Amino acid sequence: MYWNRAIECMDRDRLEELQLKRLKEVLARVYEKVPLYRRKFDAAGFDPRSVNALDDIKNVPFSTKEDMRESYPFDMFAVSLKEVVRIHASSGTTGKSTVVGYTRNDIAVWAELMARTLANAGTTSDDVVHNAYGYGLFTGGLGVHYGAEKIGASVIPISGGNTRRQVQIMADFGSTILACTPSYSLFLGESAIEAGYNPSKDFKLKAGVFGAEPWSESMRKEIEEKLNILAIDIYGLSEVIGPGVAAECKEKNGLHVNEDHFLIEVIDPETGENAPPGTLGEIVFTSLTKEAIPIIRYRTRDISSIIPGSCPCERTHARMARVSGRTDDMLIIRGINVFPSQIESVLLEIEETEPHYLLVVERKGHLDTLEVQVEVDEKHFSDEVRSLEALENKIRREIESILQISVDVKLVEPKTIQRSEGKAKRVVDKRQI
Amino acid sequence: MGVDQISVFMENREGRLAEMTKLLGERGINVRALFVADTADYGIARMIVDQPQKAIDVLKADGYTVNRTQVLAVEVPDRPGSLSGILSMLNEAKLNIEYLYCFADPERETALGIMRIEETERATELLRSSGVRVLEAEDVYSILK
């Protein structure tokens, strides 16, 4: 099923013509409106008027998350706030989160792209979309919401949490499309069975759009069997637009990138050189139409590849393989991006602890847990359990307020967390995905 | 008047307490009393030892987190109801006990209560004026032989 067949299946030459025209426009626009890009272009001796072919993009300097953080909050916006109708942000310590804005037109494009995504899973105006992505600064909830509304489906904006209620509503309201993280879908399935439901009989679910965290084919199989649905992988990141950057079709063999709005490249993360199709590398995106905050050659740190050849679904837009890893130390826990440095900055601000820590990530049942092991500082060691528990709670609250996910804090003996020259081992990820 | 108690932070992992007591034993430090307060993840070993400063030095040199806490050692007559009399007295004087551990000493027909309490001095005065024996550090070491 297509939402916009004319675009999604358009002739490849015409698509590339459209991309080139839009690329020239956006490069000229950011050079004029965003000082950061002007500085970067000038420093690299790159003239935006020199672009005559899509391939010329390899001469354009990259942008990174650090650029976005340094531009906090609005310095990378290409329009004034008067034209911005929505602001989203990723979690981060003060002054360190990445902030993105949307003009009215950006929101319309986003809704279009999410309509395509949901239509890939077979969503029509007859469907009831159970949207368990978080609403708020996170782009997941509202992204799905606008796409589903555009299709004309009935949206249940249930957001995350309160699983028991989710299960009951799913049964009582007859939800047909589920939108959430893949791990949460399995947790929902199990909770439903525990509550006495038989998901195949008591639910009307037919498909789910799952993203915001890495998952595997075996997990897809488990979700499809447990909930008796079609499960498709969707991809996006707030810096690019949010969900809606790419999504699988029913072939479930690669995610079609919405190439009329985003230019995808795969590079060797070490050299920055473009990698040939089929080769794994770091995914780089350029937004072709975004108004509020265009991004140019943005290094996502996600590792994937472009799948060569055409797709039986007739869509002509390139397919990227399932994201298989990261080039940095970012963790995705229950759909939320977590950087060890965020936890480090919290610990540095708490006087009673040393910034020596270890993050232990596990998947218990189907939900991720994050344990933060912190060394007790000798100066502040109290022999009263009460004081130590108060310290644990203080650390937990501070970290939770930054990360927006719950964590367990475990105090450990000093000098027991491994020190190493250079890059310290800060993360133990025990998840089997 | 107060007795030095040594507290050691211990992760709950196999053999950790044995390691620590072995270290003290090897260095000729005699542990007279030991009590472990525990939570799910860690414990605090509280000890009365015959050479507190040496014990602290030895433990710190081996990487343990140690602190020294002043506790009161109170002689409790070894008969029903005597401990509760002492506790009521402290309670009425609004002196909060953080924690308490007791040992019976059948040969002397007394028990010893080690307590961590707010306002150690006021508590000592109160107890002594009521005829309760509050022990000096040296007494404690000799009693707990």
Coordinates of C-alpha atoms in Angstrom, one line a residue:
Chain A
M1 CA 0.0 0.0 0.0
Y2 CA 1.3 3.4 -0.9
W3 CA 0.4 6.8 0.6
N4 CA 1.9 8.8 -2.2
R5 CA 2.6 6.4 -5.1
A6 CA 3.6 9.2 -7.6
I7 CA 6.5 10.2 -5.3
E8 CA 7.4 6.9 -3.7
C9 CA 7.6 5.1 -7.1
M10 CA 8.9 8.0 -9.2
D11 CA 11.4 7.5 -11.9
R12 CA 14.9 7.4 -10.5
D13 CA 16.3 10.1 -12.9
R14 CA 13.5 12.4 -12.1
L15 CA 13.9 11.8 -8.4
E16 CA 17.6 12.7 -8.6
E17 CA 16.8 15.8 -10.6
L18 CA 14.5 16.9 -7.9
Q19 CA 17.1 16.1 -5.2
L20 CA 19.8 18.2 -7.1
K21 CA 17.4 21.2 -7.4
R22 CA 16.5 21.0 -3.7
L23 CA 20.2 20.4 -2.7
K24 CA 21.3 23.6 -4.4
E25 CA 18.5 25.5 -2.8
V26 CA 19.2 24.3 0.7
L27 CA 23.0 24.9 0.4
A28 CA 22.4 28.4 -0.7
R29 CA 19.9 29.0 2.1
V30 CA 22.0 27.7 4.9
Y31 CA 25.0 29.6 3.6
E32 CA 23.0 32.8 3.8
K33 CA 21.0 32.1 7.1
V34 CA 23.1 29.9 9.4
P35 CA 26.5 31.4 10.5
L36 CA 27.8 28.0 11.5
Y37 CA 27.4 26.6 8.0
R38 CA 28.8 29.7 6.4
R39 CA 31.9 29.4 8.6
K40 CA 32.3 25.7 7.8
F41 CA 31.8 26.2 4.1
D42 CA 34.3 29.1 4.0
A43 CA 36.9 27.3 6.1
A44 CA 36.7 24.3 3.7
G45 CA 36.8 26.6 0.6
F46 CA 33.4 25.3 -0.5
D47 CA 31.2 27.5 -2.6
P48 CA 27.5 26.4 -2.6
R49 CA 27.2 27.7 -6.2
S50 CA 29.7 25.1 -7.3
V51 CA 27.3 22.2 -7.0
N52 CA 26.3 20.9 -10.4
A53 CA 25.7 17.2 -9.6
L54 CA 24.5 15.2 -6.6
D55 CA 28.0 13.7 -6.4
D56 CA 29.4 17.2 -5.6
I57 CA 28.0 16.8 -2.1
K58 CA 31.2 15.0 -1.2
N59 CA 32.9 18.5 -1.2
V60 CA 30.5 19.8 1.5
P61 CA 31.8 19.8 5.1
F62 CA 30.1 17.4 7.6
S63 CA 28.1 18.6 10.6
T64 CA 27.8 16.7 13.9
K65 CA 26.0 16.5 17.1
E66 CA 28.7 18.6 18.7
D67 CA 27.8 21.4 16.2
M68 CA 24.2 21.1 17.4
R69 CA 25.2 21.2 21.1
E70 CA 27.4 24.2 20.5
S71 CA 24.5 25.9 18.8
Y72 CA 22.2 25.4 21.7
P73 CA 19.4 26.3 21.7
F74 CA 18.6 28.0 18.4
D75 CA 21.8 29.0 16.6
M76 CA 21.4 26.4 13.8
F77 CA 17.8 27.6 13.0
A78 CA 17.6 29.1 9.5
V79 CA 14.4 31.0 10.3
S80 CA 13.3 33.3 13.1
L81 CA 11.3 31.9 16.0
K82 CA 8.3 33.7 14.7
E83 CA 8.1 31.1 11.9
V84 CA 8.8 28.2 14.2
V85 CA 5.6 26.4 15.3
R86 CA 7.1 23.5 17.2
I87 CA 10.3 22.8 19.2
H88 CA 11.5 19.3 20.1
A89 CA 14.7 18.4 22.0
S90 CA 16.7 15.3 23.0
S91 CA 17.7 14.8 26.6
G92 CA 20.9 16.3 27.7
T93 CA 22.5 18.1 30.5
T94 CA 21.9 21.8 30.6
G95 CA 23.0 23.5 27.5
K96 CA 23.9 20.2 25.9
S97 CA 20.7 18.8 24.5
T98 CA 20.0 19.0 20.8
V99 CA 17.1 21.3 19.9
V100 CA 15.2 21.2 16.7
G101 CA 12.5 23.4 15.4
Y102 CA 9.7 23.0 12.8
T103 CA 8.0 25.6 10.6
R104 CA 4.3 25.0 9.7
N105 CA 5.6 23.6 6.4
D106 CA 8.1 21.3 8.2
I107 CA 5.2 19.9 10.3
A108 CA 3.2 19.3 7.1
V109 CA 6.2 17.4 5.5
W110 CA 6.7 15.4 8.6
A111 CA 3.0 14.4 8.7
E112 CA 3.3 13.4 5.0
L113 CA 6.4 11.2 5.7
M114 CA 4.7 9.6 8.7
A115 CA 1.6 8.9 6.7
R116 CA 3.9 7.1 4.2
T117 CA 5.5 5.2 7.1
L118 CA 2.1 4.1 8.5
A119 CA 0.7 3.3 5.1
N120 CA 3.7 0.9 4.6
A121 CA 2.2 -1.1 7.5
G122 CA -1.2 -1.0 5.8
T123 CA -2.8 1.9 7.8
T124 CA -5.9 3.4 6.4
S125 CA -8.6 5.8 7.7
D126 CA -10.5 2.7 9.0
D127 CA -7.7 2.0 11.5
V128 CA -7.3 2.7 15.2
V129 CA -3.7 3.7 15.9
H130 CA -2.5 2.8 19.4
N131 CA 0.4 5.3 19.8
A132 CA 2.5 4.3 22.7
Y133 CA 5.6 6.3 21.7
G134 CA 6.3 9.0 24.3
Y135 CA 4.6 12.4 23.8
G136 CA 6.6 15.5 24.7
L137 CA 10.0 16.8 23.7
F138 CA 10.7 13.3 22.2
T139 CA 9.7 13.3 18.5
G140 CA 8.3 9.8 18.5
G141 CA 4.8 10.4 19.9
L142 CA 3.8 13.5 18.0
G143 CA 5.5 12.3 14.8
V144 CA 3.3 9.2 14.7
H145 CA 0.3 11.2 15.8
Y146 CA 0.4 13.7 12.9
G147 CA 1.0 11.0 10.4
A148 CA -1.9 8.9 11.6
E149 CA -4.2 11.9 11.7
K150 CA -3.2 12.8 8.2
I151 CA -4.3 9.4 7.0
G152 CA -7.5 9.9 8.9
A153 CA -7.1 7.0 11.3
S154 CA -8.4 7.2 14.8
V155 CA -5.5 8.0 17.1
I156 CA -5.2 6.8 20.7
P157 CA -2.5 9.2 22.1
I158 CA -1.8 6.8 25.0
S159 CA 2.0 7.6 25.2
G160 CA 4.2 5.4 27.3
G161 CA 3.7 3.7 30.6
N162 CA 0.8 2.3 32.6
T163 CA 0.9 -1.0 30.7
R164 CA -2.1 -2.5 32.4
R165 CA -4.3 0.3 31.1
Q166 CA -2.7 0.1 27.7
V167 CA -3.7 -3.6 27.4
Q168 CA -7.3 -2.9 28.4
I169 CA -7.6 0.0 26.0
M170 CA -6.1 -2.0 23.2
A171 CA -8.7 -4.7 23.8
D172 CA -11.7 -2.4 24.5
F173 CA -11.0 0.2 21.8
G174 CA -10.0 -2.4 19.2
S175 CA -6.6 -0.9 18.3
T176 CA -5.5 -2.2 14.9
I177 CA -2.1 -0.5 14.5
L178 CA 0.5 -0.5 17.3
A179 CA 3.3 2.2 17.4
C180 CA 6.0 1.9 20.0
T181 CA 9.5 0.6 20.6
P182 CA 9.9 -3.1 19.7
S183 CA 10.8 -4.1 23.2
Y184 CA 7.7 -2.4 24.6
S185 CA 5.5 -4.3 22.1
L186 CA 6.8 -7.6 23.6
F187 CA 6.2 -6.3 27.1
L188 CA 2.7 -5.3 26.1
G189 CA 2.1 -8.8 24.7
E190 CA 3.3 -10.5 27.8
S191 CA 1.3 -8.2 30.1
A192 CA -1.8 -8.9 28.0
I193 CA -1.3 -12.6 28.5
E194 CA -0.7 -12.2 32.2
A195 CA -3.9 -10.2 32.4
G196 CA -5.8 -13.1 30.9
Y197 CA -6.0 -11.9 27.3
N198 CA -5.3 -13.9 24.2
P199 CA -3.7 -11.3 21.9
S200 CA -4.6 -13.3 18.7
K201 CA -8.3 -13.5 19.7
D202 CA -9.0 -10.5 22.0
F203 CA -7.0 -7.9 20.1
K204 CA -7.7 -6.6 16.6
L205 CA -4.1 -5.7 16.0
K206 CA -2.9 -6.3 12.4
A207 CA 0.4 -4.4 12.2
G208 CA 2.9 -2.4 14.2
V209 CA 5.5 0.2 13.4
F210 CA 8.5 -0.2 15.6
G211 CA 11.6 2.0 16.0
A212 CA 13.7 4.2 18.2
E213 CA 15.9 1.4 19.3
P214 CA 17.9 -1.4 17.7
W215 CA 16.2 -4.8 17.2
S216 CA 16.8 -8.0 15.3
E217 CA 15.1 -10.4 12.9
S218 CA 14.6 -12.9 15.8
M219 CA 12.8 -10.2 17.8
R220 CA 10.6 -9.4 14.8
K221 CA 9.7 -13.0 14.5
E222 CA 8.8 -13.1 18.2
I223 CA 6.7 -9.9 18.0
E224 CA 4.9 -11.2 14.9
E225 CA 4.1 -14.5 16.5
K226 CA 3.2 -13.2 20.0
L227 CA 0.9 -10.4 18.8
N228 CA -0.1 -12.1 15.5
I229 CA 0.8 -9.0 13.5
L230 CA 3.0 -7.6 10.7
A231 CA 6.0 -5.9 12.3
I232 CA 7.9 -3.3 10.3
D233 CA 11.0 -1.3 11.2
I234 CA 10.9 2.4 11.1
Y235 CA 13.8 4.8 11.4
G236 CA 14.4 8.4 12.2
L237 CA 16.3 10.8 14.5
S238 CA 15.2 14.2 15.8
E239 CA 18.1 16.0 14.2
V240 CA 16.9 14.9 10.7
I241 CA 13.2 15.3 11.4
G242 CA 12.2 12.6 13.9
P243 CA 10.5 9.3 12.8
G244 CA 9.7 9.3 9.1
V245 CA 13.2 9.4 7.7
A246 CA 13.0 5.8 6.5
A247 CA 10.6 2.8 6.9
E248 CA 10.3 -0.8 5.7
C249 CA 7.7 -1.8 3.2
K250 CA 5.9 -5.1 3.4
E251 CA 9.0 -6.9 1.9
K252 CA 10.7 -6.3 5.2
N253 CA 14.1 -6.1 3.4
G254 CA 15.6 -2.7 4.1
L255 CA 14.0 0.7 5.0
H256 CA 13.1 3.0 2.1
V257 CA 14.6 6.4 2.7
N258 CA 12.2 9.3 1.9
E259 CA 14.7 10.5 -0.7
D260 CA 12.6 13.4 -2.0
H261 CA 13.3 15.1 1.4
F262 CA 16.6 13.5 2.6
L263 CA 19.8 12.7 0.8
I264 CA 21.5 9.6 2.3
E265 CA 25.2 8.8 2.1
V266 CA 27.3 6.1 3.7
I267 CA 30.8 7.0 4.7
D268 CA 33.8 5.4 6.1
P269 CA 33.7 6.8 9.7
E270 CA 37.5 6.9 9.9
T271 CA 38.3 8.6 6.6
G272 CA 35.1 10.4 5.8
E273 CA 35.2 9.0 2.2
N274 CA 32.0 7.8 0.7
A275 CA 31.5 4.0 0.8
P276 CA 30.3 2.0 -2.2
P277 CA 26.7 0.6 -2.1
G278 CA 26.3 -2.5 0.0
T279 CA 29.3 -1.5 2.3
L280 CA 28.7 -0.9 6.0
G281 CA 29.5 2.6 7.1
E282 CA 28.2 5.6 9.0
I283 CA 25.0 7.0 7.7
V284 CA 25.0 10.7 6.8
F285 CA 21.9 12.7 6.0
T286 CA 21.2 16.0 4.3
S287 CA 17.8 17.5 4.6
L288 CA 16.6 18.8 1.3
T289 CA 13.4 20.7 2.2
K290 CA 13.5 21.4 5.9
E291 CA 13.0 25.1 6.7
A292 CA 13.5 25.7 10.4
I293 CA 16.7 23.7 10.9
P294 CA 18.2 22.3 7.7
I295 CA 21.0 19.8 8.4
I296 CA 23.8 19.4 6.0
R297 CA 25.8 16.1 5.8
Y298 CA 24.9 15.3 9.3
R299 CA 26.9 12.4 10.8
T300 CA 24.3 10.2 12.5
R301 CA 26.9 7.8 14.1
D302 CA 24.5 5.0 13.1
I303 CA 26.1 2.2 11.2
S304 CA 24.2 0.8 8.2
S305 CA 24.5 0.3 4.4
I306 CA 22.6 1.1 1.3
I307 CA 21.1 -2.1 -0.2
P308 CA 21.9 -2.3 -3.9
G309 CA 19.2 -3.3 -6.4
S310 CA 15.5 -2.6 -6.7
C311 CA 12.7 -3.6 -4.4
P312 CA 9.8 -5.8 -5.5
C313 CA 7.4 -3.2 -4.0
E314 CA 8.2 -0.9 -6.9
R315 CA 9.2 1.9 -4.6
T316 CA 12.3 3.5 -6.2
H317 CA 13.6 5.2 -3.1
A318 CA 16.9 3.7 -1.8
R319 CA 16.8 1.2 1.0
M320 CA 19.1 1.3 4.0
A321 CA 19.8 -1.9 5.9
R322 CA 18.6 -2.2 9.5
V323 CA 20.9 -0.1 11.7
S324 CA 23.5 -2.5 13.1
G325 CA 25.5 -0.4 15.6
R326 CA 27.0 3.0 16.5
T327 CA 30.3 4.6 15.9
D328 CA 30.2 6.3 19.3
D329 CA 29.3 5.2 22.8
M330 CA 25.6 6.2 22.7
L331 CA 23.2 3.7 24.3
I332 CA 19.6 3.4 23.4
I333 CA 17.6 2.4 26.4
R334 CA 13.8 2.0 26.2
G335 CA 14.0 4.2 23.1
I336 CA 15.9 7.0 24.8
N337 CA 19.3 8.0 23.7
V338 CA 21.8 7.9 26.6
F339 CA 25.4 9.1 26.4
P340 CA 27.7 8.0 29.2
S341 CA 29.0 11.6 29.3
Q342 CA 25.6 12.7 30.5
I343 CA 25.9 10.5 33.6
E344 CA 29.5 11.6 34.1
S345 CA 28.5 15.3 34.2
V346 CA 25.8 14.5 36.8
L347 CA 28.3 12.7 39.0
L348 CA 30.8 15.6 38.7
E349 CA 28.3 17.9 40.1
I350 CA 27.5 15.7 43.1
E351 CA 30.1 16.4 45.7
E352 CA 30.0 13.1 47.5
T353 CA 30.9 10.9 44.6
E354 CA 33.9 10.3 42.3
P355 CA 33.2 10.4 38.6
H356 CA 34.2 6.8 38.3
Y357 CA 31.3 4.8 37.2
L358 CA 30.2 1.8 35.2
L359 CA 26.9 1.5 33.3
V360 CA 25.4 -2.0 33.2
V361 CA 22.6 -2.4 30.7
E362 CA 20.5 -5.5 30.8
R363 CA 17.3 -6.7 29.3
K364 CA 15.1 -8.2 31.9
G365 CA 12.0 -9.8 30.4
H366 CA 11.6 -7.4 27.5
L367 CA 12.5 -4.2 29.2
D368 CA 15.9 -2.6 29.4
T369 CA 17.4 -1.8 32.7
L370 CA 20.2 0.6 33.4
E371 CA 22.3 0.2 36.5
V372 CA 24.8 3.0 37.4
Q373 CA 27.6 1.7 39.6
V374 CA 29.2 4.6 41.5
E375 CA 32.3 4.5 43.7
V376 CA 31.7 5.7 47.3
D377 CA 34.0 8.6 48.1
E378 CA 36.0 7.9 51.3
K379 CA 35.5 11.4 52.6
H380 CA 31.8 11.1 52.5
F381 CA 31.4 7.5 53.6
S382 CA 29.0 7.3 56.5
D383 CA 28.5 4.2 58.6
E384 CA 24.8 4.9 58.6
V385 CA 22.7 3.0 56.0
R386 CA 20.3 5.8 56.0
S387 CA 22.9 8.3 54.8
L388 CA 24.1 6.0 52.1
E389 CA 20.6 5.3 50.9
A390 CA 20.0 9.1 50.8
L391 CA 23.1 9.4 48.7
E392 CA 21.9 6.7 46.3
N393 CA 18.6 8.4 46.0
K394 CA 20.1 11.7 45.3
I395 CA 22.3 10.3 42.5
R396 CA 19.3 8.4 41.1
R397 CA 17.1 11.5 41.1
E398 CA 19.7 13.7 39.5
I399 CA 20.5 11.2 36.7
E400 CA 16.8 10.5 36.1
S401 CA 16.0 14.2 35.8
I402 CA 18.6 14.5 33.0
L403 CA 18.0 11.2 31.2
Q404 CA 14.2 11.0 31.7
I405 CA 14.4 7.3 32.3
S406 CA 14.5 5.3 35.5
V407 CA 17.9 4.0 36.6
D408 CA 19.2 1.9 39.5
V409 CA 22.1 3.3 41.4
K410 CA 24.5 0.9 43.1
L411 CA 27.3 2.1 45.4
V412 CA 30.5 0.1 45.1
E413 CA 33.8 0.1 46.8
P414 CA 36.4 2.7 45.8
K415 CA 38.9 1.8 43.2
T416 CA 37.0 -1.2 42.1
I417 CA 35.8 0.3 38.8
Q418 CA 38.4 -0.3 36.2
R419 CA 40.8 2.5 35.4
S420 CA 42.5 2.5 32.1
E421 CA 44.8 4.6 30.2
G422 CA 43.0 6.4 27.4
K423 CA 39.5 5.2 26.9
A424 CA 37.9 3.9 30.1
K425 CA 35.4 1.1 29.9
R426 CA 32.2 2.8 31.0
V427 CA 29.6 0.5 29.6
V428 CA 28.7 -3.2 30.0
D429 CA 25.9 -4.0 27.7
K430 CA 24.5 -7.5 28.5
R431 CA 21.5 -7.3 26.2
Q432 CA 20.9 -10.0 23.7
I433 CA 18.8 -8.3 21.1
Chain B
M1 CA 34.0 7.9 77.4
G2 CA 33.2 7.0 73.8
V3 CA 34.5 3.9 72.2
D4 CA 36.0 3.9 68.7
Q5 CA 34.1 1.8 66.3
I6 CA 35.5 1.1 62.8
S7 CA 33.0 0.9 59.9
V8 CA 33.9 -0.5 56.6
F9 CA 31.9 -0.2 53.4
M10 CA 31.6 -3.7 51.8
E11 CA 30.0 -4.7 48.5
N12 CA 27.9 -7.7 48.8
R13 CA 30.1 -10.1 47.0
E14 CA 31.3 -13.6 47.9
G15 CA 34.2 -13.8 50.3
R16 CA 34.5 -10.1 50.9
L17 CA 34.0 -10.2 54.7
A18 CA 36.4 -13.2 54.9
E19 CA 39.1 -11.2 53.0
M20 CA 38.8 -8.3 55.3
T21 CA 38.9 -10.3 58.6
K22 CA 41.8 -12.3 57.3
L23 CA 43.7 -9.1 56.6
L24 CA 43.2 -7.9 60.1
G25 CA 44.1 -11.2 61.6
E26 CA 47.4 -11.3 59.6
R27 CA 48.3 -7.9 61.0
G28 CA 47.7 -9.0 64.5
I29 CA 44.5 -7.0 65.0
N30 CA 41.9 -8.6 67.2
V31 CA 38.3 -8.0 66.3
R32 CA 36.3 -7.9 69.6
A33 CA 32.9 -7.4 68.2
L34 CA 31.6 -7.4 64.6
F35 CA 28.1 -6.5 63.3
V36 CA 27.1 -6.2 59.6
A37 CA 24.3 -3.9 58.5
D38 CA 23.3 -4.9 55.1
T39 CA 21.1 -3.7 52.2
A40 CA 20.6 -5.5 48.9
D41 CA 23.7 -4.2 47.3
Y42 CA 26.2 -3.5 50.1
G43 CA 26.9 -3.9 53.7
I44 CA 28.6 -1.9 56.4
A45 CA 30.8 -3.9 58.7
R46 CA 31.0 -2.3 62.2
M47 CA 33.8 -3.5 64.4
I48 CA 35.3 -2.9 67.8
V49 CA 39.0 -3.8 67.6
D50 CA 41.8 -3.7 70.0
Q51 CA 44.0 -1.3 68.0
P52 CA 41.6 1.0 66.2
Q53 CA 44.2 3.3 64.5
K54 CA 46.3 0.4 63.3
A55 CA 43.2 -1.3 61.9
I56 CA 42.2 1.9 60.0
D57 CA 45.7 2.3 58.6
V58 CA 45.8 -1.4 57.5
L59 CA 42.4 -1.3 55.9
K60 CA 42.9 2.0 54.1
A61 CA 46.3 0.8 52.7
D62 CA 44.4 -2.1 51.2
G63 CA 41.8 0.1 49.5
Y64 CA 38.9 -0.2 51.9
T65 CA 36.6 2.7 52.7
V66 CA 36.8 3.1 56.4
N67 CA 35.6 5.5 58.9
R68 CA 35.7 5.9 62.7
T69 CA 32.6 6.4 64.7
Q70 CA 32.2 7.1 68.3
V71 CA 29.8 4.7 70.0
L72 CA 28.7 4.1 73.6
A73 CA 29.4 0.8 75.3
V74 CA 26.9 0.3 78.1
E75 CA 26.8 -2.5 80.5
V76 CA 23.4 -4.1 80.7
P77 CA 22.5 -6.4 83.6
D78 CA 21.8 -9.8 82.1
R79 CA 18.2 -10.2 83.1
P80 CA 14.8 -9.6 81.4
G81 CA 13.7 -6.0 81.1
S82 CA 17.0 -4.3 81.8
L83 CA 17.7 -3.2 78.2
S84 CA 14.3 -1.8 77.8
G85 CA 14.8 0.3 81.0
I86 CA 17.8 1.9 79.5
L87 CA 16.2 2.5 76.1
S88 CA 13.1 4.1 77.7
M89 CA 15.4 6.5 79.6
L90 CA 17.1 7.6 76.4
N91 CA 13.8 7.9 74.6
E92 CA 12.3 10.1 77.3
A93 CA 15.4 12.3 77.1
K94 CA 14.8 12.5 73.3
L95 CA 18.1 10.9 72.5
N96 CA 17.8 9.0 69.2
I97 CA 19.6 5.8 68.7
E98 CA 20.9 5.3 65.2
Y99 CA 21.6 1.6 65.8
L100 CA 22.4 -0.8 68.6
Y101 CA 23.9 -4.2 68.9
C102 CA 24.2 -6.3 72.1
F103 CA 26.3 -9.2 73.4
A104 CA 25.5 -11.4 76.4
D105 CA 28.5 -12.2 78.7
P106 CA 27.2 -15.2 80.7
E107 CA 30.3 -15.5 82.9
R108 CA 29.9 -12.0 84.3
E109 CA 26.1 -12.1 84.1
T110 CA 26.0 -8.9 82.1
A111 CA 25.5 -8.0 78.5
L112 CA 27.2 -5.2 76.6
G113 CA 25.2 -2.8 74.4
I114 CA 27.1 -0.9 71.7
M115 CA 25.0 2.0 70.6
R116 CA 25.4 4.8 68.1
I117 CA 23.5 7.8 69.5
E118 CA 23.2 11.5 69.0
E119 CA 24.8 13.6 71.6
T120 CA 27.1 11.1 73.0
E121 CA 28.1 13.2 76.0
R122 CA 24.6 14.0 77.1
A123 CA 23.7 10.4 76.8
T124 CA 26.7 9.3 78.9
E125 CA 25.9 11.8 81.6
L126 CA 22.2 10.8 81.7
L127 CA 23.0 7.1 81.9
R128 CA 25.8 7.4 84.5
S129 CA 23.6 9.6 86.7
S130 CA 21.0 6.9 86.6
G131 CA 23.5 4.3 87.7
V132 CA 24.1 2.6 84.3
R133 CA 27.7 1.7 83.7
V134 CA 29.1 3.3 80.6
L135 CA 32.4 1.7 79.7
E136 CA 35.7 3.3 78.7
A137 CA 37.4 2.0 75.6
E138 CA 40.0 -0.1 77.6
D139 CA 37.2 -1.7 79.6
V140 CA 35.5 -2.8 76.5
Y141 CA 38.6 -4.5 75.1
S142 CA 39.2 -6.4 78.3
I143 CA 35.6 -7.4 78.6
L144 CA 35.2 -8.6 75.1
K145 CA 38.1 -11.0 75.4

